[in-house]
mmCIF file with all atom_site columns, C-alpha atoms in Angstrom:
data_model
loop_
_atom_site.group_PDB
_atom_site.id
_atom_site.type_symbol
_atom_site.label_atom_id
_atom_site.label_alt_id
_atom_site.label_comp_id
_atom_site.label_asym_id
_atom_site.label_entity_id
_atom_site.label_seq_id
_atom_site.pdbx_PDB_ins_code
_atom_site.Cartn_x
_atom_site.Cartn_y
_atom_site.Cartn_z
_atom_site.occupancy
_atom_site.B_iso_or_equiv
_atom_site.pdbx_formal_charge
_atom_site.auth_seq_id
_atom_site.auth_comp_id
_atom_site.auth_asym_id
_atom_site.auth_atom_id
_atom_site.pdbx_PDB_model_num
ATOM 1   C CA . MET A 1 1   ? -63.151 15.555 9.664   1.00 86.00 ? 139 MET A CA 1
ATOM 2   C CA . PRO A 1 2   ? -60.370 17.072 11.796  1.00 91.00 ? 140 PRO A CA 1
ATOM 3   C CA . VAL A 1 3   ? -59.878 20.808 11.292  1.00 91.00 ? 141 VAL A CA 1
ATOM 4   C CA . ILE A 1 4   ? -56.437 22.126 12.252  1.00 94.00 ? 142 ILE A CA 1
ATOM 5   C CA . VAL A 1 5   ? -56.229 25.902 12.539  1.00 92.00 ? 143 VAL A CA 1
ATOM 6   C CA . VAL A 1 6   ? -52.891 27.719 12.465  1.00 92.00 ? 144 VAL A CA 1
ATOM 7   C CA . ALA A 1 7   ? -53.287 31.120 14.098  1.00 88.00 ? 145 ALA A CA 1
ATOM 8   C CA . ASN A 1 8   ? -51.382 34.046 15.592  1.00 87.00 ? 146 ASN A CA 1
ATOM 9   C CA . PRO A 1 9   ? -52.261 37.759 15.550  1.00 78.00 ? 147 PRO A CA 1
ATOM 10  C CA . LYS A 1 10  ? -48.739 38.690 14.432  1.00 81.00 ? 148 LYS A CA 1
ATOM 11  C CA . GLY A 1 11  ? -47.737 38.612 10.786  1.00 81.00 ? 149 GLY A CA 1
ATOM 12  C CA . GLY A 1 12  ? -44.581 36.889 9.631   1.00 84.00 ? 150 GLY A CA 1
ATOM 13  C CA . VAL A 1 13  ? -44.410 34.326 12.441  1.00 88.00 ? 151 VAL A CA 1
ATOM 14  C CA . GLY A 1 14  ? -44.509 31.275 10.183  1.00 90.00 ? 152 GLY A CA 1
ATOM 15  C CA . LYS A 1 15  ? -48.218 30.479 9.905   1.00 90.00 ? 153 LYS A CA 1
ATOM 16  C CA . SER A 1 16  ? -48.040 29.624 6.203   1.00 90.00 ? 154 SER A CA 1
ATOM 17  C CA . THR A 1 17  ? -44.886 27.545 6.722   1.00 93.00 ? 155 THR A CA 1
ATOM 18  C CA . LEU A 1 18  ? -46.686 25.462 9.323   1.00 95.00 ? 156 LEU A CA 1
ATOM 19  C CA . SER A 1 19  ? -49.931 25.267 7.339   1.00 93.00 ? 157 SER A CA 1
ATOM 20  C CA . THR A 1 20  ? -48.384 24.159 4.054   1.00 94.00 ? 158 THR A CA 1
ATOM 21  C CA . ASN A 1 21  ? -46.119 21.583 5.661   1.00 96.00 ? 159 ASN A CA 1
ATOM 22  C CA . LEU A 1 22  ? -48.967 20.164 7.735   1.00 97.00 ? 160 LEU A CA 1
ATOM 23  C CA . ALA A 1 23  ? -51.054 19.830 4.581   1.00 96.00 ? 161 ALA A CA 1
ATOM 24  C CA . GLY A 1 24  ? -48.098 18.177 2.846   1.00 97.00 ? 162 GLY A CA 1
ATOM 25  C CA . TYR A 1 25  ? -47.737 15.667 5.672   1.00 97.00 ? 163 TYR A CA 1
ATOM 26  C CA . LEU A 1 26  ? -51.429 14.748 5.615   1.00 97.00 ? 164 LEU A CA 1
ATOM 27  C CA . ALA A 1 27  ? -51.414 14.430 1.817   1.00 97.00 ? 165 ALA A CA 1
ATOM 28  C CA . ALA A 1 28  ? -48.348 12.174 1.972   1.00 96.00 ? 166 ALA A CA 1
ATOM 29  C CA . ARG A 1 29  ? -50.311 9.944  4.377   1.00 95.00 ? 167 ARG A CA 1
ATOM 30  C CA . GLY A 1 30  ? -53.001 9.513  1.737   1.00 95.00 ? 168 GLY A CA 1
ATOM 31  C CA . HIS A 1 31  ? -55.635 11.802 3.270   1.00 96.00 ? 169 HIS A CA 1
ATOM 32  C CA . ALA A 1 32  ? -57.970 13.989 1.213   1.00 95.00 ? 170 ALA A CA 1
ATOM 33  C CA . VAL A 1 33  ? -56.653 17.203 2.698   1.00 94.00 ? 171 VAL A CA 1
ATOM 34  C CA . MET A 1 34  ? -57.867 20.707 1.965   1.00 91.00 ? 172 MET A CA 1
ATOM 35  C CA . LEU A 1 35  ? -55.712 23.746 2.616   1.00 90.00 ? 173 LEU A CA 1
ATOM 36  C CA . GLY A 1 36  ? -57.922 26.710 3.414   1.00 83.00 ? 174 GLY A CA 1
ATOM 37  C CA . ASP A 1 37  ? -56.603 30.253 3.323   1.00 74.00 ? 175 ASP A CA 1
ATOM 38  C CA . VAL A 1 38  ? -58.572 32.902 5.209   1.00 70.00 ? 176 VAL A CA 1
ATOM 39  C CA . ASP A 1 39  ? -55.676 35.343 4.907   1.00 61.00 ? 177 ASP A CA 1
ATOM 40  C CA . ARG A 1 40  ? -56.378 38.076 2.361   1.00 61.00 ? 178 ARG A CA 1
ATOM 41  C CA . GLN A 1 41  ? -52.754 37.809 1.213   1.00 61.00 ? 179 GLN A CA 1
ATOM 42  C CA . GLN A 1 42  ? -53.581 34.252 0.082   1.00 68.00 ? 180 GLN A CA 1
ATOM 43  C CA . SER A 1 43  ? -50.038 33.018 0.777   1.00 74.00 ? 181 SER A CA 1
ATOM 44  C CA . ALA A 1 44  ? -51.102 29.383 1.055   1.00 77.00 ? 182 ALA A CA 1
ATOM 45  C CA . LEU A 1 45  ? -53.011 29.497 -2.228  1.00 80.00 ? 183 LEU A CA 1
ATOM 46  C CA . THR A 1 46  ? -50.066 31.116 -3.983  1.00 85.00 ? 184 THR A CA 1
ATOM 47  C CA . TRP A 1 47  ? -47.899 28.250 -2.715  1.00 90.00 ? 185 TRP A CA 1
ATOM 48  C CA . LEU A 1 48  ? -50.421 25.684 -3.957  1.00 89.00 ? 186 LEU A CA 1
ATOM 49  C CA . SER A 1 49  ? -50.257 27.174 -7.454  1.00 89.00 ? 187 SER A CA 1
ATOM 50  C CA . LEU A 1 50  ? -46.543 26.302 -7.500  1.00 92.00 ? 188 LEU A CA 1
ATOM 51  C CA . ARG A 1 51  ? -46.990 22.704 -6.349  1.00 93.00 ? 189 ARG A CA 1
ATOM 52  C CA . PRO A 1 52  ? -45.863 20.082 -8.926  1.00 94.00 ? 190 PRO A CA 1
ATOM 53  C CA . LYS A 1 53  ? -48.682 17.857 -10.213 1.00 90.00 ? 191 LYS A CA 1
ATOM 54  C CA . PRO A 1 54  ? -47.028 14.438 -9.562  1.00 92.00 ? 192 PRO A CA 1
ATOM 55  C CA . LEU A 1 55  ? -46.921 15.068 -5.803  1.00 95.00 ? 193 LEU A CA 1
ATOM 56  C CA . PRO A 1 56  ? -49.713 13.992 -3.414  1.00 95.00 ? 194 PRO A CA 1
ATOM 57  C CA . ALA A 1 57  ? -52.648 16.290 -4.077  1.00 92.00 ? 195 ALA A CA 1
ATOM 58  C CA . ILE A 1 58  ? -53.635 19.072 -1.706  1.00 93.00 ? 196 ILE A CA 1
ATOM 59  C CA . GLY A 1 59  ? -57.027 20.556 -2.449  1.00 88.00 ? 197 GLY A CA 1
ATOM 60  C CA . THR A 1 60  ? -58.357 24.014 -1.712  1.00 81.00 ? 198 THR A CA 1
ATOM 61  C CA . TRP A 1 61  ? -61.494 26.029 -2.110  1.00 67.00 ? 199 TRP A CA 1
ATOM 62  C CA . ASP A 1 62  ? -62.142 29.678 -2.755  1.00 57.00 ? 200 ASP A CA 1
ATOM 63  C CA . THR A 1 63  ? -63.140 31.219 0.572   1.00 55.00 ? 201 THR A CA 1
ATOM 64  C CA . HIS A 1 64  ? -63.016 34.835 -0.656  1.00 54.00 ? 202 HIS A CA 1
ATOM 65  C CA . GLY A 1 65  ? -61.558 35.609 2.760   1.00 53.00 ? 203 GLY A CA 1
ATOM 66  C CA . GLU A 1 66  ? -64.565 34.067 4.535   1.00 57.00 ? 204 GLU A CA 1
ATOM 67  C CA . VAL A 1 67  ? -64.744 31.023 6.788   1.00 57.00 ? 205 VAL A CA 1
ATOM 68  C CA . VAL A 1 68  ? -66.776 28.409 4.934   1.00 60.00 ? 206 VAL A CA 1
ATOM 69  C CA . ARG A 1 69  ? -67.268 24.665 5.029   1.00 69.00 ? 207 ARG A CA 1
ATOM 70  C CA . PRO A 1 70  ? -64.901 22.639 2.815   1.00 73.00 ? 208 PRO A CA 1
ATOM 71  C CA . PRO A 1 71  ? -66.200 20.529 -0.090  1.00 74.00 ? 209 PRO A CA 1
ATOM 72  C CA . LYS A 1 72  ? -67.605 17.027 0.423   1.00 79.00 ? 210 LYS A CA 1
ATOM 73  C CA . GLY A 1 73  ? -65.086 14.215 0.409   1.00 84.00 ? 211 GLY A CA 1
ATOM 74  C CA . THR A 1 74  ? -62.572 16.146 2.488   1.00 90.00 ? 212 THR A CA 1
ATOM 75  C CA . THR A 1 75  ? -61.085 14.086 5.325   1.00 94.00 ? 213 THR A CA 1
ATOM 76  C CA . HIS A 1 76  ? -58.733 16.669 6.852   1.00 94.00 ? 214 HIS A CA 1
ATOM 77  C CA . VAL A 1 77  ? -58.596 20.468 6.829   1.00 92.00 ? 215 VAL A CA 1
ATOM 78  C CA . VAL A 1 78  ? -55.680 22.792 7.528   1.00 93.00 ? 216 VAL A CA 1
ATOM 79  C CA . LEU A 1 79  ? -56.748 26.421 7.852   1.00 88.00 ? 217 LEU A CA 1
ATOM 80  C CA . ASP A 1 80  ? -54.228 29.241 7.460   1.00 86.00 ? 218 ASP A CA 1
ATOM 81  C CA . THR A 1 81  ? -55.403 32.457 9.106   1.00 82.00 ? 219 THR A CA 1
ATOM 82  C CA . PRO A 1 82  ? -54.528 36.160 8.786   1.00 72.00 ? 220 PRO A CA 1
ATOM 83  C CA . ALA A 1 83  ? -52.675 38.436 11.157  1.00 72.00 ? 221 ALA A CA 1
ATOM 84  C CA . GLY A 1 84  ? -54.984 40.410 13.416  1.00 70.00 ? 222 GLY A CA 1
ATOM 85  C CA . LEU A 1 85  ? -57.450 37.548 13.805  1.00 72.00 ? 223 LEU A CA 1
ATOM 86  C CA . HIS A 1 86  ? -59.962 38.494 16.502  1.00 69.00 ? 224 HIS A CA 1
ATOM 87  C CA . GLY A 1 87  ? -63.621 39.192 17.243  1.00 69.00 ? 225 GLY A CA 1
ATOM 88  C CA . LYS A 1 88  ? -66.267 37.792 14.889  1.00 74.00 ? 226 LYS A CA 1
ATOM 89  C CA . ARG A 1 89  ? -63.718 36.283 12.505  1.00 75.00 ? 227 ARG A CA 1
ATOM 90  C CA . LEU A 1 90  ? -62.020 34.475 15.389  1.00 76.00 ? 228 LEU A CA 1
ATOM 91  C CA . ASP A 1 91  ? -65.398 33.157 16.535  1.00 77.00 ? 229 ASP A CA 1
ATOM 92  C CA . GLU A 1 92  ? -66.080 31.781 13.043  1.00 78.00 ? 230 GLU A CA 1
ATOM 93  C CA . VAL A 1 93  ? -62.720 30.037 12.904  1.00 79.00 ? 231 VAL A CA 1
ATOM 94  C CA . MET A 1 94  ? -63.040 28.578 16.388  1.00 81.00 ? 232 MET A CA 1
ATOM 95  C CA . LYS A 1 95  ? -66.458 27.106 15.582  1.00 83.00 ? 233 LYS A CA 1
ATOM 96  C CA . MET A 1 96  ? -64.701 24.870 13.057  1.00 83.00 ? 234 MET A CA 1
ATOM 97  C CA . ALA A 1 97  ? -61.483 24.140 14.922  1.00 86.00 ? 235 ALA A CA 1
ATOM 98  C CA . ASP A 1 98  ? -60.618 20.792 16.468  1.00 92.00 ? 236 ASP A CA 1
ATOM 99  C CA . LYS A 1 99  ? -56.968 21.676 17.019  1.00 94.00 ? 237 LYS A CA 1
ATOM 100 C CA . VAL A 1 100 ? -55.249 25.059 17.052  1.00 93.00 ? 238 VAL A CA 1
ATOM 101 C CA . ILE A 1 101 ? -51.524 25.482 16.509  1.00 95.00 ? 239 ILE A CA 1
ATOM 102 C CA . ILE A 1 102 ? -50.006 28.800 17.576  1.00 93.00 ? 240 ILE A CA 1
ATOM 103 C CA . PRO A 1 103 ? -46.629 29.584 16.000  1.00 93.00 ? 241 PRO A CA 1
ATOM 104 C CA . ILE A 1 104 ? -44.427 32.033 17.878  1.00 90.00 ? 242 ILE A CA 1
ATOM 105 C CA . GLN A 1 105 ? -40.986 33.494 17.235  1.00 86.00 ? 243 GLN A CA 1
ATOM 106 C CA . PRO A 1 106 ? -38.330 34.464 19.804  1.00 82.00 ? 244 PRO A CA 1
ATOM 107 C CA . SER A 1 107 ? -39.157 38.166 19.691  1.00 81.00 ? 245 SER A CA 1
ATOM 108 C CA . ILE A 1 108 ? -40.381 40.298 22.586  1.00 79.00 ? 246 ILE A CA 1
ATOM 109 C CA . PHE A 1 109 ? -43.079 41.764 20.316  1.00 79.00 ? 247 PHE A CA 1
ATOM 110 C CA . ASP A 1 110 ? -44.321 38.312 19.291  1.00 80.00 ? 248 ASP A CA 1
ATOM 111 C CA . ILE A 1 111 ? -44.265 37.126 22.892  1.00 80.00 ? 249 ILE A CA 1
ATOM 112 C CA . HIS A 1 112 ? -46.459 39.973 24.171  1.00 78.00 ? 250 HIS A CA 1
ATOM 113 C CA . ALA A 1 113 ? -48.897 39.701 21.249  1.00 78.00 ? 251 ALA A CA 1
ATOM 114 C CA . THR A 1 114 ? -49.184 35.948 21.698  1.00 82.00 ? 252 THR A CA 1
ATOM 115 C CA . HIS A 1 115 ? -49.830 36.186 25.436  1.00 82.00 ? 253 HIS A CA 1
ATOM 116 C CA . ALA A 1 116 ? -53.012 38.195 24.897  1.00 81.00 ? 254 ALA A CA 1
ATOM 117 C CA . PHE A 1 117 ? -54.031 36.041 21.929  1.00 83.00 ? 255 PHE A CA 1
ATOM 118 C CA . VAL A 1 118 ? -53.779 32.794 23.902  1.00 84.00 ? 256 VAL A CA 1
ATOM 119 C CA . ALA A 1 119 ? -56.128 34.234 26.530  1.00 82.00 ? 257 ALA A CA 1
ATOM 120 C CA . GLU A 1 120 ? -58.571 35.238 23.786  1.00 80.00 ? 258 GLU A CA 1
ATOM 121 C CA . LEU A 1 121 ? -58.363 31.792 22.176  1.00 81.00 ? 259 LEU A CA 1
ATOM 122 C CA . LEU A 1 122 ? -59.114 30.018 25.421  1.00 79.00 ? 260 LEU A CA 1
ATOM 123 C CA . ALA A 1 123 ? -62.102 32.320 25.930  1.00 78.00 ? 261 ALA A CA 1
ATOM 124 C CA . HIS A 1 124 ? -63.422 31.501 22.423  1.00 70.00 ? 262 HIS A CA 1
ATOM 125 C CA . ARG A 1 125 ? -62.999 27.719 22.515  1.00 76.00 ? 263 ARG A CA 1
ATOM 126 C CA . ARG A 1 126 ? -66.307 26.008 21.794  1.00 73.00 ? 264 ARG A CA 1
ATOM 127 C CA . SER A 1 127 ? -65.543 23.046 24.075  1.00 76.00 ? 265 SER A CA 1
ATOM 128 C CA . ASP A 1 128 ? -62.789 21.475 26.162  1.00 80.00 ? 266 ASP A CA 1
ATOM 129 C CA . LYS A 1 129 ? -62.264 19.020 23.297  1.00 86.00 ? 267 LYS A CA 1
ATOM 130 C CA . VAL A 1 130 ? -60.541 21.729 21.226  1.00 88.00 ? 268 VAL A CA 1
ATOM 131 C CA . LYS A 1 131 ? -56.805 21.230 21.687  1.00 93.00 ? 269 LYS A CA 1
ATOM 132 C CA . PHE A 1 132 ? -54.198 24.011 21.616  1.00 92.00 ? 270 PHE A CA 1
ATOM 133 C CA . GLY A 1 133 ? -50.481 23.676 20.996  1.00 94.00 ? 271 GLY A CA 1
ATOM 134 C CA . ILE A 1 134 ? -47.557 26.067 20.554  1.00 92.00 ? 272 ILE A CA 1
ATOM 135 C CA . VAL A 1 135 ? -44.742 25.684 18.038  1.00 94.00 ? 273 VAL A CA 1
ATOM 136 C CA . CYS A 1 136 ? -41.655 27.863 18.438  1.00 91.00 ? 274 CYS A CA 1
ATOM 137 C CA . MET A 1 137 ? -40.462 29.026 15.023  1.00 92.00 ? 275 MET A CA 1
ATOM 138 C CA . ARG A 1 138 ? -37.039 30.056 13.687  1.00 89.00 ? 276 ARG A CA 1
ATOM 139 C CA . VAL A 1 139 ? -35.319 29.111 16.919  1.00 88.00 ? 277 VAL A CA 1
ATOM 140 C CA . ARG A 1 140 ? -31.556 29.484 17.218  1.00 85.00 ? 278 ARG A CA 1
ATOM 141 C CA . GLU A 1 141 ? -30.387 27.164 19.961  1.00 81.00 ? 279 GLU A CA 1
ATOM 142 C CA . GLY A 1 142 ? -28.106 28.615 22.585  1.00 79.00 ? 280 GLY A CA 1
ATOM 143 C CA . THR A 1 143 ? -29.298 32.187 22.137  1.00 82.00 ? 281 THR A CA 1
ATOM 144 C CA . LEU A 1 144 ? -30.717 34.422 24.837  1.00 81.00 ? 282 LEU A CA 1
ATOM 145 C CA . SER A 1 145 ? -33.869 34.990 22.792  1.00 80.00 ? 283 SER A CA 1
ATOM 146 C CA . ALA A 1 146 ? -34.509 31.236 22.640  1.00 80.00 ? 284 ALA A CA 1
ATOM 147 C CA . GLU A 1 147 ? -34.185 31.025 26.432  1.00 83.00 ? 285 GLU A CA 1
ATOM 148 C CA . HIS A 1 148 ? -36.616 33.919 26.899  1.00 80.00 ? 286 HIS A CA 1
ATOM 149 C CA . LEU A 1 149 ? -39.095 32.255 24.551  1.00 82.00 ? 287 LEU A CA 1
ATOM 150 C CA . ARG A 1 150 ? -39.040 28.936 26.384  1.00 81.00 ? 288 ARG A CA 1
ATOM 151 C CA . ALA A 1 151 ? -39.423 30.705 29.738  1.00 83.00 ? 289 ALA A CA 1
ATOM 152 C CA . PHE A 1 152 ? -42.484 32.512 28.360  1.00 82.00 ? 290 PHE A CA 1
ATOM 153 C CA . VAL A 1 153 ? -44.058 29.362 26.913  1.00 81.00 ? 291 VAL A CA 1
ATOM 154 C CA . ASP A 1 154 ? -43.594 27.556 30.231  1.00 82.00 ? 292 ASP A CA 1
ATOM 155 C CA . LYS A 1 155 ? -45.905 30.109 31.858  1.00 81.00 ? 293 LYS A CA 1
ATOM 156 C CA . LEU A 1 156 ? -48.750 29.634 29.380  1.00 80.00 ? 294 LEU A CA 1
ATOM 157 C CA . LYS A 1 157 ? -51.679 27.257 29.776  1.00 79.00 ? 295 LYS A CA 1
ATOM 158 C CA . VAL A 1 158 ? -50.907 25.810 26.345  1.00 86.00 ? 296 VAL A CA 1
ATOM 159 C CA . PRO A 1 159 ? -48.407 22.978 25.796  1.00 89.00 ? 297 PRO A CA 1
ATOM 160 C CA . LEU A 1 160 ? -45.292 23.365 23.680  1.00 90.00 ? 298 LEU A CA 1
ATOM 161 C CA . ILE A 1 161 ? -45.599 20.682 20.982  1.00 94.00 ? 299 ILE A CA 1
ATOM 162 C CA . GLY A 1 162 ? -42.403 21.414 19.090  1.00 93.00 ? 300 GLY A CA 1
ATOM 163 C CA . GLN A 1 163 ? -39.864 23.885 17.822  1.00 92.00 ? 301 GLN A CA 1
ATOM 164 C CA . LEU A 1 164 ? -38.393 24.450 14.377  1.00 95.00 ? 302 LEU A CA 1
ATOM 165 C CA . ARG A 1 165 ? -34.921 25.795 13.757  1.00 94.00 ? 303 ARG A CA 1
ATOM 166 C CA . ASP A 1 166 ? -34.005 28.909 11.826  1.00 93.00 ? 304 ASP A CA 1
ATOM 167 C CA . THR A 1 167 ? -33.176 27.504 8.384   1.00 95.00 ? 305 THR A CA 1
ATOM 168 C CA . GLN A 1 168 ? -33.541 28.467 4.728   1.00 95.00 ? 306 GLN A CA 1
ATOM 169 C CA . ASN A 1 169 ? -34.746 24.940 3.912   1.00 96.00 ? 307 ASN A CA 1
ATOM 170 C CA . TYR A 1 170 ? -38.396 25.956 4.282   1.00 96.00 ? 308 TYR A CA 1
ATOM 171 C CA . VAL A 1 171 ? -37.884 29.005 2.089   1.00 95.00 ? 309 VAL A CA 1
ATOM 172 C CA . HIS A 1 172 ? -36.302 26.927 -0.692  1.00 95.00 ? 310 HIS A CA 1
ATOM 173 C CA . LEU A 1 173 ? -39.017 24.270 -0.509  1.00 96.00 ? 311 LEU A CA 1
ATOM 174 C CA . ALA A 1 174 ? -41.857 26.817 -0.538  1.00 94.00 ? 312 ALA A CA 1
ATOM 175 C CA . ALA A 1 175 ? -40.432 28.502 -3.631  1.00 95.00 ? 313 ALA A CA 1
ATOM 176 C CA . HIS A 1 176 ? -41.120 25.263 -5.532  1.00 95.00 ? 314 HIS A CA 1
ATOM 177 C CA . GLY A 1 177 ? -44.472 24.391 -3.967  1.00 95.00 ? 315 GLY A CA 1
ATOM 178 C CA . LEU A 1 178 ? -42.868 21.659 -1.879  1.00 96.00 ? 316 LEU A CA 1
ATOM 179 C CA . THR A 1 179 ? -43.044 20.584 1.746   1.00 97.00 ? 317 THR A CA 1
ATOM 180 C CA . LEU A 1 180 ? -40.618 18.798 4.004   1.00 97.00 ? 318 LEU A CA 1
ATOM 181 C CA . PHE A 1 181 ? -42.648 15.634 3.409   1.00 97.00 ? 319 PHE A CA 1
ATOM 182 C CA . ASP A 1 182 ? -42.048 15.689 -0.340  1.00 96.00 ? 320 ASP A CA 1
ATOM 183 C CA . VAL A 1 183 ? -38.269 15.308 0.076   1.00 94.00 ? 321 VAL A CA 1
ATOM 184 C CA . SER A 1 184 ? -36.018 12.718 1.669   1.00 87.00 ? 322 SER A CA 1
ATOM 185 C CA . SER A 1 185 ? -32.520 14.159 1.247   1.00 88.00 ? 323 SER A CA 1
ATOM 186 C CA . SER A 1 186 ? -30.169 13.958 4.243   1.00 92.00 ? 324 SER A CA 1
ATOM 187 C CA . ARG A 1 187 ? -30.078 17.744 4.033   1.00 93.00 ? 325 ARG A CA 1
ATOM 188 C CA . PHE A 1 188 ? -33.539 17.790 5.648   1.00 96.00 ? 326 PHE A CA 1
ATOM 189 C CA . GLU A 1 189 ? -32.942 15.043 8.222   1.00 95.00 ? 327 GLU A CA 1
ATOM 190 C CA . ARG A 1 190 ? -32.684 17.422 11.171  1.00 95.00 ? 328 ARG A CA 1
ATOM 191 C CA . ASP A 1 191 ? -35.890 19.186 10.149  1.00 97.00 ? 329 ASP A CA 1
ATOM 192 C CA . HIS A 1 192 ? -37.794 15.896 9.848   1.00 96.00 ? 330 HIS A CA 1
ATOM 193 C CA . GLU A 1 193 ? -36.635 15.032 13.353  1.00 96.00 ? 331 GLU A CA 1
ATOM 194 C CA . GLN A 1 194 ? -37.975 18.326 14.738  1.00 96.00 ? 332 GLN A CA 1
ATOM 195 C CA . TRP A 1 195 ? -41.408 17.640 13.258  1.00 97.00 ? 333 TRP A CA 1
ATOM 196 C CA . LYS A 1 196 ? -41.899 14.311 15.045  1.00 97.00 ? 334 LYS A CA 1
ATOM 197 C CA . SER A 1 197 ? -43.405 15.723 18.244  1.00 97.00 ? 335 SER A CA 1
ATOM 198 C CA . ILE A 1 198 ? -45.667 18.072 16.260  1.00 97.00 ? 336 ILE A CA 1
ATOM 199 C CA . LEU A 1 199 ? -46.998 15.231 14.123  1.00 97.00 ? 337 LEU A CA 1
ATOM 200 C CA . GLU A 1 200 ? -47.561 13.005 17.153  1.00 97.00 ? 338 GLU A CA 1
ATOM 201 C CA . TRP A 1 201 ? -49.765 15.756 18.580  1.00 96.00 ? 339 TRP A CA 1
ATOM 202 C CA . VAL A 1 202 ? -51.596 16.203 15.274  1.00 96.00 ? 340 VAL A CA 1
ATOM 203 C CA . ASP A 1 203 ? -52.240 12.468 14.914  1.00 95.00 ? 341 ASP A CA 1
ATOM 204 C CA . ALA A 1 204 ? -53.296 11.924 18.538  1.00 91.00 ? 342 ALA A CA 1
#
């Protein structure tokens, strides 16, 4: 049962966007996926409450903010985590993790916070089999901030597995409990293309 953890100590970097869309992708592939939400704000669970019934099911379980094992029958887990994740809580999450995705935005504050967090993650990995990947979020191509972000990521010991553009598409989809993998309009074609490298890493 693969467990994919989405983590970053900064709030508002796109953890829930990544988590919900990953769960949507796995559900669309026919997997029995559970979306866990260890964040006290329960953003992922709020999104699930909006999800239309006819769509591929995404299950959840009430963690009460604790890291617990998912119900039997689950084949894949996506775990959304809170800002400020560290110490004992980080240890609990990392004991479950098979893959960890670290979202980061092109902001100097996010970059510095993520640098220290990556070092902490590598120190808490339970084995070399745990894979780490970075996804750059809300990237505006051709900007100085995007160049600074890529230069920073190149220096880390964690591979860049993809980047997502700055678009309101994710906001509109989330407002209706949808993911990119529930829609096929040409409006989302560019976004689907950006997800290919991320999904290849997830499926590997």
